[in-house]
PDB file of C-alpha atoms in Angstrom:
ATOM      1  CA  MET A   1      79.050  83.220  78.306  1.00 70.00           C
ATOM      2  CA  PRO A   2      81.855  83.832  80.429  1.00 74.00           C
ATOM      3  CA  THR A   3      81.686  85.694  83.543  1.00 90.00           C
ATOM      4  CA  GLU A   4      83.651  88.877  83.560  1.00 94.00           C
ATOM      5  CA  LYS A   5      86.503  89.314  86.784  1.00 96.00           C
ATOM      6  CA  ILE A   6      88.009  92.674  87.793  1.00 98.00           C
ATOM      7  CA  ILE A   7      91.763  92.713  88.834  1.00 98.00           C
ATOM      8  CA  MET A   8      93.310  95.628  90.578  1.00 98.00           C
ATOM      9  CA  GLY A   9      96.904  96.173  90.643  1.00 98.00           C
ATOM     10  CA  ILE A  10      98.718  98.482  92.968  1.00 98.00           C
ATOM     11  CA  ASP A  11     102.420  99.614  92.651  1.00 96.00           C
ATOM     12  CA  PRO A  12     102.868 101.067  96.385  1.00 94.00           C
ATOM     13  CA  GLY A  13     104.742 104.292  96.889  1.00 89.00           C
ATOM     14  CA  THR A  14     105.005 106.941  99.344  1.00 87.00           C
ATOM     15  CA  ASN A  15     105.002 110.033  97.121  1.00 92.00           C
ATOM     16  CA  VAL A  16     103.046 108.500  94.124  1.00 94.00           C
ATOM     17  CA  MET A  17     101.096 105.346  94.216  1.00 95.00           C
ATOM     18  CA  GLY A  18     100.025 103.712  90.837  1.00 97.00           C
ATOM     19  CA  TYR A  19      96.848 101.616  90.145  1.00 98.00           C
ATOM     20  CA  GLY A  20      95.560  99.577  87.301  1.00 97.00           C
ATOM     21  CA  VAL A  21      92.148  97.679  87.015  1.00 98.00           C
ATOM     22  CA  ILE A  22      91.848  95.013  84.133  1.00 98.00           C
ATOM     23  CA  SER A  23      88.826  93.434  83.167  1.00 97.00           C
ATOM     24  CA  VAL A  24      89.203  89.662  82.089  1.00 96.00           C
ATOM     25  CA  VAL A  25      86.174  87.498  80.216  1.00 94.00           C
ATOM     26  CA  GLY A  26      87.450  84.226  79.357  1.00 88.00           C
ATOM     27  CA  ASN A  27      91.311  84.104  78.690  1.00 88.00           C
ATOM     28  CA  LYS A  28      91.229  87.894  77.308  1.00 93.00           C
ATOM     29  CA  ALA A  29      92.135  91.013  79.566  1.00 96.00           C
ATOM     30  CA  SER A  30      91.507  94.511  78.669  1.00 97.00           C
ATOM     31  CA  MET A  31      92.252  97.736  80.493  1.00 97.00           C
ATOM     32  CA  VAL A  32      89.564  99.569  82.584  1.00 97.00           C
ATOM     33  CA  ALA A  33      91.476 102.238  84.285  1.00 97.00           C
ATOM     34  CA  MET A  34      95.153 103.438  85.134  1.00 97.00           C
ATOM     35  CA  GLY A  35      96.492 106.123  86.878  1.00 96.00           C
ATOM     36  CA  VAL A  36      98.125 107.346  90.490  1.00 96.00           C
ATOM     37  CA  ILE A  37      97.369 108.623  93.783  1.00 94.00           C
ATOM     38  CA  ASP A  38      99.564 111.406  94.182  1.00 94.00           C
ATOM     39  CA  MET A  39     100.681 112.495  97.425  1.00 92.00           C
ATOM     40  CA  ARG A  40     103.379 114.646  96.944  1.00 92.00           C
ATOM     41  CA  ARG A  41     101.626 118.007  97.958  1.00 92.00           C
ATOM     42  CA  GLN A  42     101.124 116.270 101.578  1.00 91.00           C
ATOM     43  CA  ASP A  43     104.063 116.949 104.257  1.00 92.00           C
ATOM     44  CA  ASP A  44     102.729 114.788 107.006  1.00 94.00           C
ATOM     45  CA  PRO A  45     103.737 111.174 106.406  1.00 91.00           C
ATOM     46  CA  TYR A  46     100.792 109.722 108.214  1.00 93.00           C
ATOM     47  CA  LEU A  47      98.109 112.134 106.311  1.00 94.00           C
ATOM     48  CA  ARG A  48      99.412 110.432 103.315  1.00 94.00           C
ATOM     49  CA  LEU A  49      99.066 107.016 104.379  1.00 95.00           C
ATOM     50  CA  GLY A  50      95.404 107.972 105.571  1.00 95.00           C
ATOM     51  CA  HIS A  51      95.005 109.547 101.867  1.00 95.00           C
ATOM     52  CA  VAL A  52      96.215 105.895 100.397  1.00 95.00           C
ATOM     53  CA  PHE A  53      93.510 104.328 102.789  1.00 96.00           C
ATOM     54  CA  ASN A  54      90.485 106.801 101.456  1.00 97.00           C
ATOM     55  CA  ARG A  55      91.874 106.620  97.778  1.00 97.00           C
ATOM     56  CA  VAL A  56      92.359 102.798  97.408  1.00 97.00           C
ATOM     57  CA  THR A  57      89.131 102.085  99.202  1.00 98.00           C
ATOM     58  CA  GLY A  58      87.396 104.625  96.626  1.00 97.00           C
ATOM     59  CA  LEU A  59      88.792 102.859  93.784  1.00 98.00           C
ATOM     60  CA  ILE A  60      87.591  99.609  95.177  1.00 98.00           C
ATOM     61  CA  GLU A  61      84.316 100.701  95.476  1.00 98.00           C
ATOM     62  CA  GLU A  62      84.393 102.441  91.975  1.00 98.00           C
ATOM     63  CA  TYR A  63      85.835  99.327  90.148  1.00 98.00           C
ATOM     64  CA  LEU A  64      84.415  96.466  92.764  1.00 97.00           C
ATOM     65  CA  PRO A  65      87.655  94.247  91.961  1.00 98.00           C
ATOM     66  CA  ASP A  66      87.078  90.535  92.634  1.00 97.00           C
ATOM     67  CA  GLU A  67      90.947  90.567  93.164  1.00 97.00           C
ATOM     68  CA  LEU A  68      93.634  92.637  93.951  1.00 97.00           C
ATOM     69  CA  ALA A  69      97.634  92.255  92.907  1.00 97.00           C
ATOM     70  CA  ILE A  70      99.942  94.561  94.614  1.00 97.00           C
ATOM     71  CA  GLU A  71     103.629  94.914  94.328  1.00 94.00           C
ATOM     72  CA  ALA A  72     105.908  93.682  96.992  1.00 90.00           C
ATOM     73  CA  PRO A  73     108.272  96.290  98.514  1.00 79.00           C
ATOM     74  CA  PHE A  74     111.924  96.149  96.776  1.00 71.00           C
ATOM     75  CA  PHE A  75     114.747  95.350  98.990  1.00 66.00           C
ATOM     76  CA  GLY A  76     117.174  97.876  98.669  1.00 67.00           C
ATOM     77  CA  LYS A  77     119.824  99.321 100.284  1.00 70.00           C
ATOM     78  CA  ASN A  78     118.001 102.403 102.207  1.00 78.00           C
ATOM     79  CA  VAL A  79     115.937 101.056 105.100  1.00 81.00           C
ATOM     80  CA  GLN A  80     114.336 104.136 105.905  1.00 82.00           C
ATOM     81  CA  SER A  81     112.718 103.945 102.329  1.00 80.00           C
ATOM     82  CA  MET A  82     111.879 100.633 102.705  1.00 82.00           C
ATOM     83  CA  LEU A  83     109.834 101.127 105.969  1.00 85.00           C
ATOM     84  CA  LYS A  84     108.206 104.062 104.362  1.00 86.00           C
ATOM     85  CA  LEU A  85     107.194 101.857 101.512  1.00 87.00           C
ATOM     86  CA  GLY A  86     105.885  98.747 103.423  1.00 89.00           C
ATOM     87  CA  ARG A  87     104.056 100.917 105.339  1.00 92.00           C
ATOM     88  CA  ALA A  88     102.173 102.449 102.356  1.00 93.00           C
ATOM     89  CA  GLN A  89     101.852  98.940 100.945  1.00 94.00           C
ATOM     90  CA  GLY A  90     100.234  97.628 104.187  1.00 94.00           C
ATOM     91  CA  VAL A  91      97.771 100.254 104.268  1.00 95.00           C
ATOM     92  CA  ALA A  92      96.630  99.637 100.663  1.00 96.00           C
ATOM     93  CA  ILE A  93      96.341  95.853 101.751  1.00 95.00           C
ATOM     94  CA  ALA A  94      94.320  97.022 104.826  1.00 95.00           C
ATOM     95  CA  ALA A  95      91.928  99.002 102.555  1.00 96.00           C
ATOM     96  CA  ALA A  96      91.305  95.667 100.693  1.00 96.00           C
ATOM     97  CA  ILE A  97      91.017  93.631 103.683  1.00 95.00           C
ATOM     98  CA  ASN A  98      88.013  95.952 104.942  1.00 95.00           C
ATOM     99  CA  ARG A  99      86.208  95.507 101.613  1.00 95.00           C
ATOM    100  CA  GLN A 100      86.882  91.802 101.534  1.00 95.00           C
ATOM    101  CA  VAL A 101      89.121  91.718  98.324  1.00 96.00           C
ATOM    102  CA  PRO A 102      91.261  88.706  98.064  1.00 96.00           C
ATOM    103  CA  ILE A 103      95.092  90.024  98.044  1.00 96.00           C
ATOM    104  CA  HIS A 104      97.873  88.385  95.785  1.00 96.00           C
ATOM    105  CA  GLU A 105     101.507  89.941  96.193  1.00 95.00           C
ATOM    106  CA  TYR A 106     104.160  89.581  93.555  1.00 95.00           C
ATOM    107  CA  ALA A 107     107.964  90.579  93.620  1.00 93.00           C
ATOM    108  CA  PRO A 108     108.809  93.340  91.023  1.00 93.00           C
ATOM    109  CA  LEU A 109     111.081  90.677  89.334  1.00 93.00           C
ATOM    110  CA  LYS A 110     108.261  88.150  88.814  1.00 95.00           C
ATOM    111  CA  ILE A 111     106.141  90.917  87.140  1.00 96.00           C
ATOM    112  CA  LYS A 112     108.690  91.993  85.086  1.00 95.00           C
ATOM    113  CA  MET A 113     109.537  88.615  83.957  1.00 94.00           C
ATOM    114  CA  ALA A 114     105.866  87.677  83.530  1.00 94.00           C
ATOM    115  CA  ILE A 115     105.164  90.443  81.049  1.00 94.00           C
ATOM    116  CA  THR A 116     108.383  91.064  79.059  1.00 93.00           C
ATOM    117  CA  GLY A 117     110.315  87.575  79.551  1.00 92.00           C
ATOM    118  CA  ASN A 118     113.025  89.787  81.271  1.00 90.00           C
ATOM    119  CA  GLY A 119     113.143  90.027  85.107  1.00 90.00           C
ATOM    120  CA  SER A 120     115.634  92.985  84.726  1.00 90.00           C
ATOM    121  CA  ALA A 121     113.376  95.088  82.210  1.00 94.00           C
ATOM    122  CA  SER A 122     113.098  98.591  82.477  1.00 94.00           C
ATOM    123  CA  LYS A 123     109.893 100.300  83.166  1.00 93.00           C
ATOM    124  CA  GLU A 124     109.792 101.569  80.001  1.00 94.00           C
ATOM    125  CA  GLN A 125     110.124  98.023  78.500  1.00 95.00           C
ATOM    126  CA  VAL A 126     107.153  96.924  80.747  1.00 95.00           C
ATOM    127  CA  ALA A 127     104.933  99.867  79.780  1.00 95.00           C
ATOM    128  CA  GLY A 128     105.564  99.017  75.994  1.00 95.00           C
ATOM    129  CA  MET A 129     105.096  95.352  76.276  1.00 95.00           C
ATOM    130  CA  LEU A 130     101.503  96.400  78.067  1.00 96.00           C
ATOM    131  CA  LYS A 131     100.991  98.616  75.515  1.00 95.00           C
ATOM    132  CA  ARG A 132     101.064  96.037  72.975  1.00 94.00           C
ATOM    133  CA  LEU A 133      99.683  93.267  75.113  1.00 95.00           C
ATOM    134  CA  LEU A 134      96.418  94.947  75.691  1.00 95.00           C
ATOM    135  CA  CYS A 135      96.314  97.061  72.296  1.00 93.00           C
ATOM    136  CA  LEU A 136      96.300 100.506  74.128  1.00 94.00           C
ATOM    137  CA  GLU A 137      96.782 103.802  72.267  1.00 92.00           C
ATOM    138  CA  GLU A 138      99.576 106.227  72.881  1.00 91.00           C
ATOM    139  CA  LYS A 139      96.887 109.033  74.158  1.00 91.00           C
ATOM    140  CA  GLU A 140      96.241 106.182  77.008  1.00 90.00           C
ATOM    141  CA  MET A 141      99.618 105.879  78.207  1.00 90.00           C
ATOM    142  CA  PRO A 142     100.155 107.919  81.604  1.00 89.00           C
ATOM    143  CA  LYS A 143     102.855 110.525  82.492  1.00 89.00           C
ATOM    144  CA  PHE A 144     104.070 108.340  85.725  1.00 89.00           C
ATOM    145  CA  MET A 145     105.409 104.959  85.254  1.00 93.00           C
ATOM    146  CA  ASP A 146     103.547 103.851  88.622  1.00 95.00           C
ATOM    147  CA  ALA A 147     100.477 103.469  86.871  1.00 96.00           C
ATOM    148  CA  THR A 148     101.812 100.876  84.427  1.00 96.00           C
ATOM    149  CA  ASP A 149     104.011  99.075  86.955  1.00 96.00           C
ATOM    150  CA  ALA A 150     100.338  98.575  88.807  1.00 97.00           C
ATOM    151  CA  LEU A 151      98.697  97.840  85.553  1.00 97.00           C
ATOM    152  CA  GLY A 152     101.779  95.364  85.290  1.00 97.00           C
ATOM    153  CA  ALA A 153     101.100  93.827  88.734  1.00 97.00           C
ATOM    154  CA  ALA A 154      97.089  93.092  87.611  1.00 98.00           C
ATOM    155  CA  TYR A 155      98.133  91.949  84.010  1.00 97.00           C
ATOM    156  CA  CYS A 156     100.887  89.212  86.136  1.00 96.00           C
ATOM    157  CA  HIS A 157      97.989  88.114  88.058  1.00 96.00           C
ATOM    158  CA  PHE A 158      95.884  87.567  85.095  1.00 96.00           C
ATOM    159  CA  LEU A 159      98.606  85.427  83.639  1.00 94.00           C
ATOM    160  CA  GLN A 160      99.095  83.448  86.821  1.00 91.00           C
ATOM    161  CA  GLN A 161      95.318  82.269  86.406  1.00 84.00           C
ATOM    162  CA  GLY A 162      96.414  80.491  83.014  1.00 70.00           C
ATOM    163  CA  ILE A 163      97.446  81.130  79.318  1.00 53.00           C
ATOM    164  CA  PRO A 164      95.911  83.668  77.765  1.00 48.00           C
ATOM    165  CA  ASP A 165      93.532  83.280  74.344  1.00 48.00           C
ATOM    166  CA  THR A 166      95.680  83.749  71.586  1.00 45.00           C
ATOM    167  CA  GLY A 167      93.479  82.283  69.280  1.00 47.00           C
ATOM    168  CA  ALA A 168      96.061  79.449  68.643  1.00 47.00           C
ATOM    169  CA  LYS A 169      95.255  75.631  68.698  1.00 55.00           C
ATOM    170  CA  SER A 170      96.063  74.049  72.351  1.00 52.00           C
ATOM    171  CA  TYR A 171      96.606  70.637  73.094  1.00 54.00           C
ATOM    172  CA  GLY A 172      96.328  68.552  76.210  1.00 56.00           C
ATOM    173  CA  GLY A 173      99.742  66.527  74.833  1.00 59.00           C
ATOM    174  CA  TRP A 174     101.102  64.531  71.677  1.00 62.00           C
ATOM    175  CA  LYS A 175      98.021  62.156  72.007  1.00 68.00           C
ATOM    176  CA  ASP A 176      96.020  64.813  71.903  1.00 63.00           C
ATOM    177  CA  PHE A 177      97.922  66.659  68.922  1.00 60.00           C
ATOM    178  CA  VAL A 178      97.773  63.628  67.147  1.00 66.00           C
ATOM    179  CA  THR A 179      93.927  63.160  67.379  1.00 74.00           C
ATOM    180  CA  LYS A 180      93.427  66.543  66.373  1.00 71.00           C
ATOM    181  CA  ASN A 181      95.713  66.349  63.380  1.00 68.00           C
ATOM    182  CA  LYS A 182      95.496  62.851  61.792  1.00 70.00           C
ATOM    183  CA  LYS A 183      95.635  64.731  58.176  1.00 67.00           C
ATOM    184  CA  ARG A 184      99.487  65.815  59.332  1.00 59.00           C
ATOM    185  CA  VAL A 185     100.660  62.904  61.474  1.00 58.00           C
ATOM    186  CA  HIS A 186     101.983  60.078  59.073  1.00 58.00           C
ATOM    187  CA  GLY A 187     102.593  56.363  60.012  1.00 54.00           C
ATOM    188  CA  ASP A 188     101.391  54.431  62.894  1.00 49.00           C
ATOM    189  CA  THR A 189     100.325  56.107  66.291  1.00 42.00           C
TER     190      THR A 189
END
């Protein structure tokens, strides 16, 4: 029987940080949890970072992830926003390091491409595709897209592990195809 692997995804933010947790058994993934760490009521930026550390540590202790996938900061025009986002990401990474959880970083473009096949997909498109891929019900969809972005990071990491099981036959090449489908192949091979 295949063992279970838990992957936690984080979408760093300074006001709202998303998290998503998936369970992988064999080549099948399912959602365990997703949500946000809401820091909008905290005015002090350093206390926000402390809150991020404590909450991410708590989530790691609750879900016991085997790996953490985190979205890399987007390189925008606002340098101050970029610095703040980098700090939040660094604190989340520090929480994972503190609990010996291996970390994998993915660019937003890579996550969108992995989930939707389009690197410039909208947050809504990513959320919609995750809803289909993970068979989520409408009531499970979060208010904040930060949560689905984090779930997307976790699912992107899952996809990097190998091709998910779709139930379709797989072949190691043309020779393998011919060997497994002798009745469908005509002529000498």
